[in-house]
Amino acid sequence: MAKKAVDGDSAATHCPAESQFFAGRKMLPENRILVGDCIALMNDLPPASVDLVFADPPYNLQLGGELLRPNHTRVAGVDDEWDKFDDFETYDRFTRDWMTAARRILKPEGSLWVIGSYHNIFRVGATLQNLGFWILNDIVWRKTNPMPNFRGTRFANAHETMIWAARDKDARYRFNYDAMKNLNEDLQMRSDWLLPICSGGERLRDEEGKKTHPTQKPESLLYRVILSSSRPGDVVLDPFFGTGTTGAVAKRLGRKWIGLERDDTYVKAAQARIDAVEEAPEAAILDTPPKRSAPRIPFGWVVERGLLRPGSTLFDQRRRVAARVRADGTLIGSGPRGDHRGSIHQVGAAMAGLPACNGWTFWHYEEGEDLRPIDVLRERIRSEMH
């Protein structure tokens, strides 16, 4: 992801006329890269106009000299001017300024993601909270192929941290829980993500084979971020655009995007990359409506349609408890805790000794030698209704 240089180190110039045009007309420059200082550019955008901000700011790595591999070849680390700050106070002021600008353009229900390493993420997090953002999660990106610690003086740095935050404490932020669960083979997505670093054909390189950008993030990381906290048609802004990973993934997922970048080399590479991305398919392919917004299907409908017959036996996933289906869509079960009659939810909770239970995911029916959740049958009815 792109980084912002300290004021005065701009490789490209900011165009006030263009941004003032958009701000004055209350329009957003959607699906465009704006060239210039990210703070000034965000301050020129209409307030409360962006649904999601993903930020990969300078890490202020504080590198101490050249890093060599055991074979004495040089490691291509981050030694660009945009990652250098005079002191922590300067870095904190820079962080406060860009976050303030980002919070102004976020919609009340919007959210912000920011990624960093141990060099900066704790300072970033404190500033974020001081400005009124409300932290929702910290996500640990565990790298499947991290760079080793060649000097052998510390643990290998094998992860980076992302903070996901709502604009305010009481904000009604978007979280596509079902999409994340589906992406994780029907298991609740956890806050530790095991993903590879950007490499191979995805890594952009110049004519000499050198990396176009030293800290290009993998598309899989941005795919999960954007899919989790936005909807098709939403506007995703990246204030440190770099080689355009955010824009490329946003386009692929049917989101609108805005990139802010001050380095012309990165801008050209990002634009060419995004131009090559195919347009997203229709919204129905891209969106995962939450299950609670779907039509309510009583379990009795499953029985009356013959998808399960009266007398069929249902089991929990490990076959520890069982219950039989009654003609009216209720269950009757016998177990160590006695006999129970009632809805799929009531009987499931009673037999499992739980205060509450989602019967659709608790109970399973036999299909050959396998057990399948009865929720599959509910989804079959929903699909027929549409």
Short mmCIF file of C-alpha atoms in Angstrom, two decimals:
data_model
loop_
_atom_site.label_atom_id
_atom_site.label_comp_id
_atom_site.label_asym_id
_atom_site.label_seq_id
_atom_site.Cartn_x
_atom_site.Cartn_y
_atom_site.Cartn_z
CA MET A 1 0.00 0.00 0.00
CA ALA A 2 1.10 3.51 -0.59
CA LYS A 3 2.53 5.75 2.03
CA LYS A 4 2.43 9.50 2.49
CA ALA A 5 5.65 11.42 2.70
CA VAL A 6 6.29 14.11 5.26
CA ASP A 7 5.21 17.52 3.96
CA GLY A 8 7.77 18.83 1.49
CA ASP A 9 8.79 15.43 0.07
CA SER A 10 6.05 15.27 -2.54
CA ALA A 11 6.93 13.49 -5.77
CA ALA A 12 3.74 14.79 -7.41
CA THR A 13 1.86 18.02 -7.00
CA HIS A 14 -1.58 18.53 -5.52
CA CYS A 15 -4.15 20.12 -7.82
CA PRO A 16 -6.44 22.33 -5.68
CA ALA A 17 -8.67 23.29 -8.60
CA GLU A 18 -9.70 19.72 -9.31
CA SER A 19 -10.51 18.82 -5.71
CA GLN A 20 -12.30 22.13 -5.10
CA PHE A 21 -14.47 21.41 -8.14
CA PHE A 22 -15.59 18.10 -6.67
CA ALA A 23 -16.06 19.54 -3.19
CA GLY A 24 -17.98 22.57 -4.45
CA ARG A 25 -20.31 20.40 -6.48
CA LYS A 26 -20.67 17.92 -3.59
CA MET A 27 -19.49 15.19 -5.91
CA LEU A 28 -17.00 12.41 -5.35
CA PRO A 29 -14.25 11.63 -7.85
CA GLU A 30 -15.24 7.96 -7.91
CA ASN A 31 -12.95 5.35 -9.45
CA ARG A 32 -10.10 7.82 -9.79
CA ILE A 33 -6.63 8.37 -8.41
CA LEU A 34 -6.12 11.87 -7.03
CA VAL A 35 -2.51 12.99 -6.99
CA GLY A 36 -1.21 15.01 -4.08
CA ASP A 37 -1.05 15.25 -0.30
CA CYS A 38 -3.62 12.87 1.19
CA ILE A 39 -4.60 15.17 4.06
CA ALA A 40 -5.28 18.14 1.78
CA LEU A 41 -7.16 15.94 -0.67
CA MET A 42 -9.38 14.41 2.02
CA ASN A 43 -10.11 17.86 3.45
CA ASP A 44 -11.37 18.90 0.00
CA LEU A 45 -13.82 15.99 -0.26
CA PRO A 46 -17.45 16.32 0.92
CA PRO A 47 -18.01 15.34 4.56
CA ALA A 48 -19.68 12.01 5.38
CA SER A 49 -19.29 10.79 1.80
CA VAL A 50 -17.19 7.62 2.09
CA ASP A 51 -18.31 4.19 3.32
CA LEU A 52 -14.94 2.60 4.07
CA VAL A 53 -11.37 3.80 4.53
CA PHE A 54 -8.44 1.41 4.30
CA ALA A 55 -5.15 2.99 5.34
CA ASP A 56 -1.65 1.58 5.07
CA PRO A 57 0.36 4.56 6.37
CA PRO A 58 4.12 4.80 6.76
CA TYR A 59 5.31 2.47 9.51
CA ASN A 60 8.19 4.71 10.62
CA LEU A 61 10.39 1.62 10.69
CA GLN A 62 13.42 3.25 12.37
CA LEU A 63 15.80 0.93 10.54
CA GLY A 64 19.33 0.81 11.85
CA GLY A 65 21.72 0.35 8.93
CA GLU A 66 21.87 -2.06 6.02
CA LEU A 67 20.38 -5.55 6.38
CA LEU A 68 22.20 -8.49 4.81
CA ARG A 69 21.29 -12.15 4.27
CA PRO A 70 23.65 -14.92 5.44
CA ASN A 71 25.08 -15.04 1.89
CA HIS A 72 25.84 -11.29 2.20
CA THR A 73 23.26 -10.19 -0.36
CA ARG A 74 21.37 -7.04 0.56
CA VAL A 75 17.74 -7.25 1.74
CA ALA A 76 15.57 -4.76 -0.15
CA GLY A 77 13.97 -3.17 2.89
CA VAL A 78 11.94 0.01 3.24
CA ASP A 79 14.37 2.91 3.10
CA ASP A 80 12.23 5.40 1.15
CA GLU A 81 11.97 8.99 2.28
CA TRP A 82 8.22 8.70 2.83
CA ASP A 83 8.85 6.33 5.75
CA LYS A 84 11.27 8.62 7.58
CA PHE A 85 10.18 10.98 10.36
CA ASP A 86 12.30 13.18 12.60
CA ASP A 87 10.87 11.84 15.84
CA PHE A 88 7.79 10.22 17.38
CA GLU A 89 6.15 13.58 17.96
CA THR A 90 6.32 14.35 14.23
CA TYR A 91 4.89 10.93 13.40
CA ASP A 92 2.08 11.30 15.94
CA ARG A 93 1.14 14.70 14.52
CA PHE A 94 1.05 13.25 11.01
CA THR A 95 -1.12 10.35 12.21
CA ARG A 96 -3.53 12.68 13.99
CA ASP A 97 -3.87 14.90 10.91
CA TRP A 98 -4.66 12.16 8.40
CA MET A 99 -7.00 10.36 10.78
CA THR A 100 -8.90 13.57 11.51
CA ALA A 101 -9.36 14.12 7.78
CA ALA A 102 -10.45 10.51 7.28
CA ARG A 103 -12.99 10.66 10.09
CA ARG A 104 -14.56 13.80 8.58
CA ILE A 105 -15.27 12.10 5.23
CA LEU A 106 -16.54 8.85 6.72
CA LYS A 107 -20.29 8.33 6.79
CA PRO A 108 -21.71 7.86 10.31
CA GLU A 109 -22.09 4.12 9.62
CA GLY A 110 -18.71 3.90 7.90
CA SER A 111 -15.58 2.28 9.30
CA LEU A 112 -11.83 2.54 9.06
CA TRP A 113 -9.12 -0.11 8.74
CA VAL A 114 -5.49 0.74 9.43
CA ILE A 115 -2.56 -1.67 9.19
CA GLY A 116 0.84 -1.46 10.83
CA SER A 117 3.67 -3.29 12.55
CA TYR A 118 5.06 -3.15 16.06
CA HIS A 119 6.92 0.00 15.03
CA ASN A 120 3.78 2.11 14.77
CA ILE A 121 0.50 0.29 15.41
CA PHE A 122 0.34 1.04 19.14
CA ARG A 123 0.85 4.77 18.57
CA VAL A 124 -1.70 4.66 15.75
CA GLY A 125 -4.22 2.88 17.98
CA ALA A 126 -3.89 5.42 20.78
CA THR A 127 -4.38 8.32 18.37
CA LEU A 128 -7.38 6.60 16.84
CA GLN A 129 -9.07 6.27 20.21
CA ASN A 130 -8.22 9.86 21.20
CA LEU A 131 -10.01 11.10 18.07
CA GLY A 132 -13.25 9.30 18.95
CA PHE A 133 -13.04 6.21 16.78
CA TRP A 134 -14.36 3.03 18.42
CA ILE A 135 -12.18 -0.05 18.01
CA LEU A 136 -14.13 -3.11 16.86
CA ASN A 137 -11.32 -5.63 16.37
CA ASP A 138 -7.60 -5.92 16.05
CA ILE A 139 -6.79 -8.43 13.32
CA VAL A 140 -3.50 -10.30 13.26
CA TRP A 141 -2.32 -11.02 9.74
CA ARG A 142 -0.10 -14.09 10.15
CA LYS A 143 2.17 -14.40 7.14
CA THR A 144 2.60 -17.89 5.72
CA ASN A 145 5.97 -16.90 4.22
CA PRO A 146 7.49 -14.13 6.37
CA MET A 147 11.02 -12.85 6.05
CA PRO A 148 13.30 -14.50 8.63
CA ASN A 149 15.31 -12.53 11.15
CA PHE A 150 18.68 -12.83 9.44
CA ARG A 151 20.69 -11.44 12.35
CA GLY A 152 19.23 -13.93 14.80
CA THR A 153 18.80 -11.24 17.44
CA ARG A 154 14.99 -11.29 17.72
CA PHE A 155 11.99 -13.47 16.96
CA ALA A 156 11.11 -13.59 13.27
CA ASN A 157 8.57 -10.84 12.65
CA ALA A 158 5.82 -13.00 11.14
CA HIS A 159 2.72 -10.81 11.44
CA GLU A 160 1.23 -7.39 11.02
CA THR A 161 -1.72 -5.93 12.91
CA MET A 162 -4.85 -4.28 11.51
CA ILE A 163 -7.23 -2.20 13.59
CA TRP A 164 -10.87 -2.07 12.49
CA ALA A 165 -12.80 0.84 13.99
CA ALA A 166 -16.22 2.45 13.73
CA ARG A 167 -16.53 6.20 13.36
CA ASP A 168 -18.17 6.53 16.79
CA LYS A 169 -18.88 4.40 19.84
CA ASP A 170 -22.59 4.01 19.02
CA ALA A 171 -22.25 3.84 15.22
CA ARG A 172 -24.31 1.29 13.28
CA TYR A 173 -21.33 -0.02 11.30
CA ARG A 174 -21.58 -2.67 8.60
CA PHE A 175 -20.26 -6.19 9.18
CA ASN A 176 -21.03 -8.92 6.68
CA TYR A 177 -20.91 -11.77 9.17
CA ASP A 178 -22.44 -14.37 6.88
CA ALA A 179 -20.07 -13.55 4.03
CA MET A 180 -17.08 -14.03 6.34
CA LYS A 181 -18.52 -17.28 7.67
CA ASN A 182 -19.11 -18.54 4.14
CA LEU A 183 -15.57 -17.59 3.18
CA ASN A 184 -14.33 -19.70 6.10
CA GLU A 185 -16.26 -22.90 5.20
CA ASP A 186 -19.21 -22.11 7.48
CA LEU A 187 -17.04 -21.40 10.53
CA GLN A 188 -17.08 -18.05 12.28
CA MET A 189 -14.19 -15.97 10.97
CA ARG A 190 -11.54 -15.40 13.62
CA SER A 191 -9.33 -12.39 14.20
CA ASP A 192 -6.14 -14.18 13.13
CA TRP A 193 -5.83 -14.39 9.35
CA LEU A 194 -3.29 -16.74 7.82
CA LEU A 195 -2.42 -15.30 4.40
CA PRO A 196 0.75 -15.13 2.27
CA ILE A 197 2.67 -11.95 1.59
CA CYS A 198 2.50 -10.44 -1.88
CA SER A 199 4.77 -12.42 -4.20
CA GLY A 200 4.93 -14.14 -7.59
CA GLY A 201 2.93 -12.74 -10.47
CA GLU A 202 0.93 -10.47 -8.18
CA ARG A 203 4.00 -8.47 -7.21
CA LEU A 204 4.46 -5.46 -9.49
CA ARG A 205 7.99 -4.96 -10.81
CA ASP A 206 9.71 -2.45 -13.05
CA GLU A 207 11.56 -3.19 -16.28
CA GLU A 208 14.66 -4.20 -14.32
CA GLY A 209 12.75 -6.67 -12.18
CA LYS A 210 12.82 -4.50 -9.04
CA LYS A 211 9.76 -4.19 -6.85
CA THR A 212 7.63 -1.23 -7.89
CA HIS A 213 6.65 -0.68 -4.26
CA PRO A 214 8.45 -2.15 -1.21
CA THR A 215 5.33 -2.85 0.87
CA GLN A 216 2.69 -3.98 -1.66
CA LYS A 217 -0.04 -5.86 0.21
CA PRO A 218 -1.61 -9.09 -1.11
CA GLU A 219 -4.99 -8.84 -2.78
CA SER A 220 -6.31 -11.64 -0.55
CA LEU A 221 -5.89 -9.36 2.48
CA LEU A 222 -7.86 -6.52 0.91
CA TYR A 223 -10.46 -8.95 -0.42
CA ARG A 224 -11.32 -9.98 3.12
CA VAL A 225 -11.28 -6.41 4.44
CA ILE A 226 -13.55 -5.01 1.73
CA LEU A 227 -15.91 -8.00 1.63
CA SER A 228 -16.34 -7.90 5.40
CA SER A 229 -17.29 -4.27 5.89
CA SER A 230 -18.85 -2.85 2.72
CA ARG A 231 -21.52 -3.61 0.12
CA PRO A 232 -21.50 -3.46 -3.68
CA GLY A 233 -21.72 0.17 -4.77
CA ASP A 234 -20.10 1.50 -1.57
CA VAL A 235 -17.20 3.95 -1.83
CA VAL A 236 -13.84 2.68 -0.55
CA LEU A 237 -11.07 5.26 -0.08
CA ASP A 238 -7.37 4.54 0.36
CA PRO A 239 -5.32 7.61 1.40
CA PHE A 240 -2.00 5.79 0.82
CA PHE A 241 -2.84 4.18 -2.50
CA GLY A 242 0.59 3.05 -3.71
CA THR A 243 0.26 0.48 -6.47
CA GLY A 244 -3.52 0.31 -6.11
CA THR A 245 -4.27 -2.98 -4.36
CA THR A 246 -7.34 -1.45 -2.72
CA GLY A 247 -8.65 -0.11 -6.02
CA ALA A 248 -8.07 -3.37 -7.89
CA VAL A 249 -9.92 -5.45 -5.28
CA ALA A 250 -12.70 -2.89 -4.89
CA LYS A 251 -13.32 -2.94 -8.65
CA ARG A 252 -13.37 -6.74 -8.64
CA LEU A 253 -15.95 -6.72 -5.84
CA GLY A 254 -18.22 -4.09 -7.37
CA ARG A 255 -17.27 -1.26 -5.02
CA LYS A 256 -16.41 2.28 -6.05
CA TRP A 257 -12.94 3.42 -5.07
CA ILE A 258 -10.88 6.56 -4.59
CA GLY A 259 -7.09 6.46 -4.37
CA LEU A 260 -4.90 9.23 -2.98
CA GLU A 261 -1.22 9.10 -3.91
CA ARG A 262 1.59 11.60 -4.35
CA ASP A 263 4.21 9.51 -6.19
CA ASP A 264 3.83 9.53 -9.99
CA THR A 265 5.55 6.16 -10.38
CA TYR A 266 3.04 4.49 -8.08
CA VAL A 267 0.14 6.32 -9.73
CA LYS A 268 1.05 5.05 -13.20
CA ALA A 269 1.53 1.49 -11.97
CA ALA A 270 -1.76 1.55 -10.04
CA GLN A 271 -3.77 2.92 -12.93
CA ALA A 272 -2.45 0.33 -15.37
CA ARG A 273 -3.15 -2.42 -12.86
CA ILE A 274 -6.73 -1.33 -12.19
CA ASP A 275 -7.46 -0.83 -15.90
CA ALA A 276 -6.62 -4.50 -16.42
CA VAL A 277 -9.13 -5.69 -13.80
CA GLU A 278 -12.37 -7.05 -15.22
CA GLU A 279 -15.59 -5.31 -14.26
CA ALA A 280 -17.45 -6.94 -11.38
CA PRO A 281 -20.45 -9.18 -12.09
CA GLU A 282 -23.97 -8.21 -11.04
CA ALA A 283 -24.63 -7.33 -7.41
CA ALA A 284 -26.49 -10.59 -6.74
CA ILE A 285 -23.22 -12.45 -7.23
CA LEU A 286 -21.24 -10.08 -5.03
CA ASP A 287 -23.58 -9.47 -2.10
CA THR A 288 -24.36 -11.78 0.82
CA PRO A 289 -27.55 -10.56 2.50
CA PRO A 290 -27.61 -11.37 6.22
CA LYS A 291 -29.75 -14.37 7.06
CA ARG A 292 -31.86 -12.33 9.46
CA SER A 293 -33.07 -10.24 6.49
CA ALA A 294 -34.24 -13.32 4.59
CA PRO A 295 -37.91 -14.46 4.69
CA ARG A 296 -38.82 -16.33 7.87
CA ILE A 297 -39.27 -20.06 7.24
CA PRO A 298 -40.98 -22.08 10.01
CA PHE A 299 -39.60 -25.58 10.47
CA GLY A 300 -43.11 -26.88 9.88
CA TRP A 301 -42.79 -25.86 6.23
CA VAL A 302 -39.91 -28.31 5.88
CA VAL A 303 -42.18 -31.09 7.13
CA GLU A 304 -45.28 -30.19 5.12
CA ARG A 305 -43.24 -29.99 1.92
CA GLY A 306 -41.92 -33.49 2.52
CA LEU A 307 -38.28 -32.51 2.86
CA LEU A 308 -38.41 -34.32 6.22
CA ARG A 309 -41.17 -36.76 7.12
CA PRO A 310 -42.93 -37.16 10.49
CA GLY A 311 -40.95 -39.66 12.48
CA SER A 312 -37.58 -38.68 10.97
CA THR A 313 -34.74 -38.60 13.50
CA LEU A 314 -32.56 -35.55 13.93
CA PHE A 315 -29.16 -35.50 15.66
CA ASP A 316 -26.74 -32.95 16.93
CA GLN A 317 -23.51 -32.76 14.92
CA ARG A 318 -21.77 -35.41 17.07
CA ARG A 319 -24.78 -37.69 17.47
CA ARG A 320 -24.82 -37.20 21.24
CA VAL A 321 -28.54 -36.38 21.36
CA ALA A 322 -31.45 -37.21 19.06
CA ALA A 323 -35.08 -36.14 18.58
CA ARG A 324 -37.91 -37.21 16.31
CA VAL A 325 -39.88 -34.92 14.02
CA ARG A 326 -43.60 -34.56 14.70
CA ALA A 327 -46.24 -33.88 12.04
CA ASP A 328 -46.77 -30.29 13.24
CA GLY A 329 -43.10 -29.34 12.95
CA THR A 330 -42.24 -29.73 16.62
CA LEU A 331 -39.77 -32.25 18.04
CA ILE A 332 -39.88 -34.86 20.76
CA GLY A 333 -36.65 -35.93 22.31
CA SER A 334 -35.54 -38.24 25.10
CA GLY A 335 -32.21 -38.02 26.83
CA PRO A 336 -30.35 -37.92 30.16
CA ARG A 337 -32.20 -34.72 31.02
CA GLY A 338 -35.62 -36.29 30.40
CA ASP A 339 -38.25 -36.02 27.69
CA HIS A 340 -38.70 -32.75 25.86
CA ARG A 341 -41.30 -31.47 23.42
CA GLY A 342 -41.35 -28.20 21.58
CA SER A 343 -39.77 -26.24 18.73
CA ILE A 344 -36.41 -27.12 17.21
CA HIS A 345 -34.92 -24.34 19.31
CA GLN A 346 -36.57 -25.27 22.60
CA VAL A 347 -35.77 -28.99 22.36
CA GLY A 348 -32.21 -28.32 21.20
CA ALA A 349 -31.55 -26.01 24.15
CA ALA A 350 -33.13 -28.39 26.66
CA MET A 351 -31.29 -31.48 25.46
CA ALA A 352 -27.95 -29.68 25.22
CA GLY A 353 -28.40 -28.00 28.60
CA LEU A 354 -28.09 -24.52 27.07
CA PRO A 355 -30.06 -21.34 27.85
CA ALA A 356 -30.76 -20.86 24.13
CA CYS A 357 -30.14 -22.70 20.89
CA ASN A 358 -30.37 -22.05 17.14
CA GLY A 359 -32.15 -25.23 16.12
CA TRP A 360 -31.44 -24.67 12.43
CA THR A 361 -27.72 -25.13 12.98
CA PHE A 362 -27.92 -27.48 16.00
CA TRP A 363 -30.03 -30.23 14.43
CA HIS A 364 -28.83 -32.40 11.55
CA TYR A 365 -30.53 -34.98 9.35
CA GLU A 366 -29.04 -38.07 7.75
CA GLU A 367 -28.23 -38.03 4.06
CA GLY A 368 -26.61 -41.34 3.23
CA GLU A 369 -23.85 -41.78 5.79
CA ASP A 370 -23.44 -38.05 6.33
CA LEU A 371 -25.15 -35.56 8.63
CA ARG A 372 -26.30 -32.25 7.18
CA PRO A 373 -27.75 -29.27 9.09
CA ILE A 374 -31.47 -28.75 8.64
CA ASP A 375 -30.63 -25.18 7.68
CA VAL A 376 -29.84 -26.60 4.22
CA LEU A 377 -33.53 -27.47 3.86
CA ARG A 378 -34.59 -23.99 4.94
CA GLU A 379 -32.34 -22.45 2.28
CA ARG A 380 -33.86 -24.77 -0.33
CA ILE A 381 -37.31 -23.41 0.46
CA ARG A 382 -36.04 -19.82 0.34
CA SER A 383 -34.52 -20.38 -3.08
CA GLU A 384 -37.84 -21.75 -4.33
CA MET A 385 -39.61 -18.63 -3.01
CA HIS A 386 -37.31 -16.42 -5.13
#
